[in-house]
Coordinates of C-alpha atoms in Angstrom, one line a residue:
M1 CA -9.5 36.7 -35.2
L2 CA -8.3 33.3 -35.7
S3 CA -5.7 32.7 -38.6
E4 CA -6.9 28.9 -38.8
P5 CA -10.2 26.9 -38.8
L6 CA -11.5 25.9 -35.5
D7 CA -11.5 22.2 -36.3
V8 CA -7.7 22.5 -37.0
I9 CA -7.1 24.2 -34.0
G10 CA -9.1 21.4 -32.2
V11 CA -6.9 18.6 -33.8
R12 CA -4.1 20.5 -32.6
R13 CA -4.9 20.7 -28.9
L14 CA -6.1 17.2 -29.1
N15 CA -2.8 15.9 -30.7
R16 CA -1.4 18.1 -27.7
A17 CA -3.5 16.2 -25.1
R18 CA -2.4 12.9 -26.6
R19 CA 1.2 13.7 -26.6
S20 CA 1.0 15.0 -23.0
V21 CA -1.1 12.0 -21.7
A22 CA 1.9 9.7 -23.5
A23 CA 4.4 11.4 -21.2
V24 CA 2.3 10.5 -18.4
F25 CA 2.6 6.8 -19.3
C26 CA 6.0 6.9 -19.8
V27 CA 6.9 9.1 -16.2
H28 CA 4.6 6.1 -14.8
G29 CA 6.2 3.3 -16.0
A30 CA 9.8 5.2 -15.1
V31 CA 8.7 5.0 -11.7
T32 CA 8.3 1.0 -11.7
G33 CA 11.6 0.6 -13.5
N34 CA 13.6 2.5 -11.1
F35 CA 11.6 0.3 -8.0
A36 CA 12.0 -3.1 -9.8
T37 CA 15.9 -3.1 -10.5
R38 CA 16.7 -2.6 -6.6
I39 CA 14.6 -5.0 -4.9
P40 CA 17.7 -7.3 -4.3
W41 CA 19.2 -4.4 -2.8
I42 CA 15.8 -3.8 -0.9
Q43 CA 16.0 -7.2 -0.2
D44 CA 19.5 -7.4 1.2
H45 CA 18.8 -3.8 3.4
A46 CA 15.5 -5.3 5.2
Q47 CA 17.3 -8.7 5.7
L48 CA 14.5 -10.3 3.9
G49 CA 14.4 -14.5 2.5
P50 CA 12.2 -15.5 0.1
A51 CA 8.8 -16.1 1.0
A52 CA 9.6 -12.4 3.4
L53 CA 10.2 -10.7 0.3
G54 CA 7.2 -12.7 -2.0
L55 CA 4.7 -11.5 1.1
A56 CA 6.3 -8.1 1.0
L57 CA 5.6 -7.8 -3.2
A58 CA 1.9 -8.6 -2.5
F59 CA 1.4 -5.1 -0.7
P60 CA 1.7 -2.9 -3.7
A61 CA -1.4 -5.2 -5.4
I62 CA -3.5 -4.9 -2.0
G63 CA -2.7 -1.2 -1.9
A64 CA -3.8 -0.7 -5.5
A65 CA -7.0 -3.2 -5.2
L66 CA -7.9 -0.9 -2.1
A67 CA -7.3 2.6 -3.7
M68 CA -8.1 2.1 -7.0
P69 CA -11.8 2.6 -6.6
L70 CA -11.2 5.8 -5.4
A71 CA -9.7 7.4 -8.2
G72 CA -13.3 8.1 -10.0
R73 CA -14.3 9.9 -7.0
V74 CA -11.4 11.9 -6.8
N75 CA -11.4 12.8 -10.5
H76 CA -15.5 13.6 -10.2
R77 CA -14.6 16.0 -7.1
F78 CA -11.5 17.8 -8.4
G79 CA -11.7 17.2 -12.4
A80 CA -9.4 15.1 -14.6
R81 CA -6.0 17.2 -15.0
A82 CA -6.1 18.4 -11.0
A83 CA -6.6 14.7 -10.0
L84 CA -3.8 13.2 -12.3
R85 CA -1.7 16.2 -11.2
G86 CA -2.1 15.3 -7.6
L87 CA -2.3 11.3 -7.6
L88 CA 0.9 11.3 -10.1
A89 CA 2.8 13.4 -7.8
L90 CA 1.8 10.9 -4.8
W91 CA 3.3 7.9 -6.9
T92 CA 6.6 9.5 -8.1
L93 CA 7.3 10.5 -4.5
S94 CA 6.5 6.8 -2.9
L95 CA 8.9 5.7 -4.9
A96 CA 11.5 7.0 -2.1
L97 CA 9.7 4.9 0.3
P98 CA 10.6 0.7 0.2
S99 CA 14.3 1.7 0.2
L100 CA 13.8 3.8 3.5
A101 CA 12.2 0.6 5.2
P102 CA 14.6 -0.9 7.9
N103 CA 12.5 -4.6 8.4
L104 CA 9.5 -6.8 6.6
A105 CA 6.8 -4.5 8.4
G106 CA 8.1 -1.5 7.3
L107 CA 8.2 -2.8 4.0
C108 CA 5.0 -3.7 4.0
V109 CA 3.9 -0.6 5.0
A110 CA 5.9 1.1 2.3
L111 CA 4.5 -1.1 -0.2
L112 CA 1.1 -0.7 0.7
A113 CA 1.4 3.4 -0.1
Y114 CA 3.2 2.8 -3.4
G115 CA 0.7 0.2 -4.6
A116 CA -2.0 2.6 -3.5
A117 CA -0.3 5.8 -5.2
A118 CA 0.2 3.6 -8.4
G119 CA -3.4 2.2 -8.6
M120 CA -5.1 5.4 -8.0
S121 CA -2.7 7.4 -10.8
D122 CA -2.9 4.6 -13.2
V123 CA -6.6 4.9 -13.4
A124 CA -6.9 8.8 -13.7
M125 CA -4.1 8.5 -16.7
N126 CA -6.1 5.8 -18.4
A127 CA -9.2 7.7 -17.9
L128 CA -7.8 10.3 -19.9
G129 CA -6.2 8.2 -22.2
V130 CA -9.7 6.7 -23.2
E131 CA -11.4 10.3 -23.7
T132 CA -8.3 11.9 -25.7
E133 CA -8.6 8.5 -27.7
N134 CA -12.7 9.1 -28.2
R135 CA -12.5 12.8 -29.2
L136 CA -9.3 11.7 -31.9
G137 CA -11.3 9.1 -33.3
R138 CA -8.6 6.6 -33.6
S139 CA -6.7 4.1 -31.4
I140 CA -4.2 5.1 -29.2
M141 CA -4.5 3.5 -26.0
S142 CA -2.0 0.6 -27.5
S143 CA 0.8 3.2 -28.1
L144 CA 0.1 5.0 -24.9
H145 CA 0.4 1.4 -23.0
G146 CA 3.9 0.7 -25.1
M147 CA 4.7 4.0 -23.6
W148 CA 4.5 3.4 -20.2
S149 CA 7.0 0.3 -21.2
V150 CA 9.3 2.7 -22.9
G151 CA 9.5 4.3 -19.2
A152 CA 9.8 1.3 -17.2
L153 CA 12.7 0.6 -19.6
V154 CA 14.5 3.9 -19.0
G155 CA 13.8 3.5 -15.5
S156 CA 14.9 -0.3 -15.2
A157 CA 18.1 1.0 -17.5
A158 CA 18.8 4.0 -14.8
G159 CA 18.5 1.3 -12.2
A160 CA 20.6 -1.0 -13.3
L161 CA 23.4 1.6 -13.7
A162 CA 22.9 2.9 -10.3
A163 CA 23.4 -1.0 -9.2
H164 CA 26.2 -1.5 -11.3
A165 CA 27.9 1.6 -9.6
G166 CA 27.1 0.3 -6.1
T167 CA 25.1 3.3 -5.4
D168 CA 22.8 3.3 -2.1
A169 CA 19.0 2.4 -3.3
R170 CA 18.1 5.0 -0.9
L171 CA 19.8 7.9 -2.3
H172 CA 18.8 6.9 -6.2
H173 CA 15.5 6.3 -5.3
V174 CA 15.0 10.0 -3.4
V175 CA 16.9 11.6 -6.9
A176 CA 14.8 9.6 -8.9
A177 CA 11.7 10.4 -7.3
L178 CA 12.1 14.4 -7.2
V179 CA 13.0 14.3 -11.0
L180 CA 10.0 12.1 -12.2
T181 CA 7.7 14.2 -9.7
L182 CA 9.2 17.6 -11.8
L183 CA 8.7 15.6 -15.0
G184 CA 5.5 14.6 -14.4
L185 CA 4.1 18.0 -13.2
W186 CA 5.2 19.3 -17.0
A187 CA 3.5 16.5 -18.3
V188 CA 0.1 17.1 -16.8
R189 CA -0.2 20.8 -18.1
G190 CA -1.5 19.7 -21.6
V191 CA -3.6 16.8 -20.9
L192 CA -7.7 17.3 -21.1
D193 CA -9.1 19.5 -18.2
L194 CA -12.4 17.0 -18.4
R195 CA -14.8 18.0 -15.3
G196 CA -18.1 15.7 -14.5
G197 CA -21.5 17.8 -14.3
A198 CA -22.7 19.6 -11.2
D199 CA -25.8 16.8 -11.1
E200 CA -23.6 13.9 -12.1
E201 CA -23.6 10.9 -9.4
P202 CA -19.8 9.8 -8.4
P203 CA -18.9 6.9 -10.4
P204 CA -20.1 3.1 -8.7
H205 CA -16.9 1.9 -6.1
F206 CA -17.2 -1.8 -7.7
T207 CA -18.5 -4.1 -10.2
L208 CA -18.3 -7.8 -10.0
P209 CA -17.3 -10.3 -13.0
P210 CA -20.0 -11.4 -15.4
R211 CA -19.7 -15.0 -16.3
S212 CA -18.8 -14.2 -19.7
A213 CA -15.6 -12.7 -18.3
L214 CA -14.1 -15.6 -16.6
L215 CA -12.4 -17.2 -19.4
I216 CA -11.3 -13.9 -20.9
G217 CA -10.3 -13.1 -17.5
A218 CA -8.4 -16.3 -17.0
V219 CA -6.2 -16.0 -20.4
G220 CA -5.3 -12.2 -18.8
F221 CA -4.4 -13.7 -15.2
C222 CA -1.9 -16.0 -16.7
A223 CA -0.4 -13.3 -18.8
V224 CA -0.2 -10.8 -15.8
F225 CA 0.9 -13.7 -13.6
A226 CA 4.3 -13.8 -16.0
E227 CA 4.5 -10.5 -16.1
G228 CA 4.4 -9.7 -12.2
A229 CA 7.0 -12.6 -11.7
S230 CA 9.1 -11.5 -14.2
L231 CA 9.1 -7.9 -13.3
D232 CA 9.6 -8.8 -9.4
W233 CA 11.8 -11.5 -9.7
S234 CA 14.2 -11.8 -12.7
A235 CA 17.2 -9.5 -10.9
V236 CA 16.8 -12.0 -7.8
Y237 CA 16.8 -15.2 -9.9
L238 CA 19.8 -14.0 -11.8
R239 CA 21.8 -13.2 -8.4
D240 CA 20.5 -15.8 -6.4
V241 CA 20.5 -18.8 -8.8
L242 CA 23.2 -18.1 -11.4
D243 CA 25.4 -16.0 -9.1
T244 CA 25.1 -13.0 -11.3
E245 CA 26.8 -9.6 -10.2
A246 CA 24.4 -7.1 -9.4
G247 CA 24.7 -5.0 -12.4
L248 CA 24.3 -7.4 -14.7
A249 CA 21.1 -8.8 -12.7
A250 CA 19.2 -5.8 -12.7
A251 CA 19.9 -5.6 -16.6
S252 CA 17.7 -8.9 -16.8
T253 CA 14.2 -6.2 -15.3
T254 CA 15.8 -3.8 -18.5
A255 CA 15.7 -7.0 -21.0
F256 CA 12.2 -7.8 -19.9
A257 CA 11.1 -4.0 -20.3
L258 CA 12.5 -3.6 -23.5
T259 CA 10.6 -6.6 -25.6
M260 CA 7.5 -5.6 -23.5
A261 CA 7.7 -1.9 -25.1
V262 CA 8.8 -2.8 -28.7
A263 CA 5.9 -5.9 -28.8
R264 CA 3.2 -3.1 -27.3
L265 CA 4.5 -0.4 -29.8
A266 CA 3.8 -2.9 -32.4
G267 CA 0.8 -4.7 -31.2
D268 CA -1.9 -2.8 -33.3
R269 CA -0.3 -3.8 -36.7
V270 CA 0.4 -7.4 -35.5
V271 CA -3.1 -8.1 -34.3
D272 CA -4.7 -6.0 -37.1
R273 CA -2.7 -8.4 -39.5
F274 CA -3.0 -11.9 -37.8
G275 CA -6.3 -11.6 -35.5
P276 CA -6.2 -12.0 -31.9
V277 CA -6.2 -15.5 -31.4
R278 CA -3.3 -16.2 -33.7
T279 CA -1.2 -13.2 -31.9
V280 CA -1.9 -14.7 -28.7
R281 CA -1.2 -18.7 -29.6
A282 CA 2.1 -17.5 -30.9
G283 CA 3.0 -14.9 -27.8
G284 CA 2.4 -18.2 -25.6
V285 CA 4.9 -20.0 -27.8
L286 CA 7.4 -17.2 -27.2
A287 CA 7.0 -16.8 -23.8
T288 CA 7.1 -20.8 -23.3
A289 CA 10.5 -20.9 -24.8
G290 CA 11.7 -18.1 -22.9
G291 CA 10.5 -20.0 -19.8
L292 CA 11.8 -23.0 -20.8
L293 CA 15.5 -21.2 -21.3
V294 CA 15.4 -19.9 -18.1
V295 CA 14.6 -22.9 -16.2
G296 CA 16.6 -25.4 -18.7
V297 CA 19.9 -23.3 -19.3
R298 CA 21.8 -22.1 -16.7
E299 CA 23.4 -19.1 -17.9
P300 CA 22.9 -15.8 -17.1
V301 CA 22.6 -14.6 -20.8
A302 CA 20.2 -17.1 -21.7
A303 CA 18.0 -16.5 -18.7
M304 CA 17.8 -12.7 -19.6
A305 CA 17.1 -14.3 -23.4
G306 CA 14.3 -15.9 -22.0
F307 CA 13.0 -13.0 -19.8
G308 CA 12.9 -11.3 -23.0
L309 CA 11.2 -13.7 -24.8
I310 CA 8.6 -13.7 -21.4
G311 CA 7.8 -9.9 -22.3
L312 CA 7.6 -10.2 -25.8
G313 CA 5.0 -13.4 -25.7
I314 CA 2.9 -11.6 -23.1
A315 CA 2.7 -7.9 -23.9
V316 CA -0.4 -7.9 -26.0
V317 CA -2.5 -10.1 -24.1
V318 CA -4.2 -7.9 -21.5
P319 CA -4.9 -5.2 -23.9
L320 CA -7.0 -8.0 -26.3
A321 CA -8.5 -9.3 -23.4
F322 CA -10.1 -6.1 -22.2
A323 CA -11.3 -6.0 -26.2
A324 CA -12.8 -9.3 -26.3
A325 CA -14.4 -8.5 -22.9
A326 CA -16.4 -5.4 -24.2
R327 CA -17.6 -7.8 -27.2
T328 CA -19.3 -10.1 -24.7
G329 CA -22.9 -9.6 -23.4
R330 CA -24.9 -6.6 -23.1
A331 CA -22.7 -4.9 -20.7
P332 CA -19.5 -4.4 -21.9
A333 CA -18.2 -1.8 -19.1
Q334 CA -19.1 -4.5 -16.5
A335 CA -17.4 -7.2 -18.5
I336 CA -14.3 -5.2 -18.9
A337 CA -14.2 -4.1 -14.9
G338 CA -14.5 -8.1 -14.6
V339 CA -11.3 -9.1 -16.7
A340 CA -9.7 -6.3 -14.8
T341 CA -10.5 -7.5 -11.5
I342 CA -9.2 -11.1 -12.4
T343 CA -6.1 -9.7 -13.5
Y344 CA -5.4 -7.5 -10.7
T345 CA -5.9 -10.3 -8.9
S346 CA -3.1 -12.1 -10.3
G347 CA -1.0 -9.3 -9.8
L348 CA -1.7 -9.8 -5.9
I349 CA -0.9 -13.0 -5.6
A350 CA 2.1 -13.7 -8.7
P351 CA 4.8 -12.0 -6.4
S352 CA 3.8 -14.0 -2.9
A353 CA 3.5 -17.0 -4.8
I354 CA 6.6 -17.1 -6.6
G355 CA 8.3 -16.4 -3.0
A356 CA 6.2 -19.1 -1.3
V357 CA 6.7 -21.9 -4.0
A358 CA 10.6 -20.6 -4.4
D359 CA 10.9 -21.4 -0.2
A360 CA 9.2 -24.8 -0.8
T361 CA 11.5 -25.7 -3.6
S362 CA 13.2 -23.1 -5.1
L363 CA 13.1 -20.4 -7.5
V364 CA 13.4 -22.8 -10.8
G365 CA 10.5 -24.3 -9.5
S366 CA 8.9 -20.8 -9.4
F367 CA 9.6 -20.1 -13.2
A368 CA 8.5 -23.5 -14.1
L369 CA 5.2 -22.4 -12.9
V370 CA 5.3 -19.2 -14.9
T371 CA 6.2 -21.4 -17.7
L372 CA 3.4 -23.6 -17.6
L373 CA 0.9 -20.5 -17.2
A374 CA 2.8 -19.2 -20.2
F375 CA 1.7 -22.2 -22.2
A376 CA -2.1 -22.0 -21.0
L377 CA -2.2 -18.9 -23.3
V378 CA -1.6 -21.5 -26.2
A379 CA -4.5 -23.3 -25.1
G380 CA -6.8 -20.2 -24.1
A381 CA -6.1 -18.2 -27.1
A382 CA -9.5 -19.0 -28.5
V383 CA -11.5 -17.2 -26.3
L384 CA -10.3 -14.2 -27.7
R385 CA -12.1 -14.8 -30.6
Q386 CA -13.8 -11.6 -32.4
R387 CA -17.4 -12.5 -32.0
G388 CA -19.0 -9.2 -33.0
P389 CA -18.5 -6.2 -35.1
G390 CA -15.9 -4.4 -32.7
R391 CA -12.2 -4.1 -33.6
A392 CA -10.0 -7.1 -32.9
A393 CA -6.7 -5.1 -32.2
A394 CA -5.4 -4.3 -29.5
G395 CA -6.7 -0.6 -28.3
G396 CA -9.1 -0.3 -30.9
A397 CA -11.9 1.9 -29.5
T398 CA -15.9 0.9 -30.9
G399 CA -18.4 2.7 -30.0
T400 CA -21.6 0.6 -28.5
A401 CA -25.5 1.7 -28.2
D402 CA -25.0 2.8 -24.6
G403 CA -22.2 5.1 -25.2
T404 CA -19.5 2.9 -23.9
H405 CA -16.1 2.3 -25.6
T406 CA -13.9 -0.9 -26.0
E407 CA -10.4 0.1 -25.5
G408 CA -7.0 -1.5 -24.9
E409 CA -6.7 -0.2 -21.4
V410 CA -9.6 1.2 -19.5
P411 CA -10.4 2.7 -15.9
L412 CA -10.7 -0.2 -13.7
H413 CA -13.6 -1.5 -11.2
G414 CA -16.3 0.7 -13.0
T415 CA -14.4 4.1 -13.2
R416 CA -14.9 6.4 -15.8
T417 CA -15.0 10.0 -16.8

């Protein structure tokens, strides 16, 4: 006989599922952190200029955009736990590919596969996060997003140490890929094992953005552009513009990831107190100040502080954009998917745009553009104003009449469990 009530056992199982999916988010972020800190090494190894590197860094977003629609069907075919187990393993193992590429063509192919694995595993883990949040009846998506940033921080710290020690990135990434794969397989064991009904149709492939999502998506676009530019180019900026040694240059990515993690973990409380509009406006001011430090003060410490302020300022913008989209019109799920499409487009063009501007002018000019987009958050924050009964907080989950929910981060392109 059971020694505890069934509801107590159920809550404990859900809490275990929450901890497990949080660990999955952390592992996923750690892959990105390990990769981003070694981009300068990969650039030198493949003998690439700024424009060529920018072109190559567009391929992860291309791979993600092409592959993400398939994740829902993988979930439907194999069940959520098995799908996440396989997709997360593909993502962690793909970390070893970019540093093995000998030239631009090889790097583009490697990063296409890297991005495809990233996108599909991202959709799968977010779908499980949303369902866990719904069953718990309280918001957890913001903290899960924060755990991703914690993983990125840990991964970037490991990458910075490897760069400082002069470790070959091929060795570093192969070892990191194997370790993270084992950690990911361990983490997935406790997540919810969801399966669709036998008569349930596979989820749709694509969702076009409705008009109501365009302005909200534009705000998310600015934040994701600044995030992608800082994550992929901060180490290169310190090395090439400020002549910083490799270890300290890589640490700039760590500073950026640290502030993003802190802001996301505290995001719900801040938004609950001040509201989404004032939070994003204040964040835009911080991110703009950070951009001015990066481009205006030619000292490594100032630049690292600037990248940190950019991370702090933009951290909660995208979750708030998803929440705002869900409060528009009669089709919240379609609006959320539309905003997601726009923000992923930003992730697609940001790395190559930074490289193109740097090739035409300089990396300083590239981050002047990032600063302008950060300031646009101040002007555009009003579109995130709460107009309905849903929660304003990032990551809040609010049921709707059609059974959909608004979340801080959701399955993309119409994917659902």
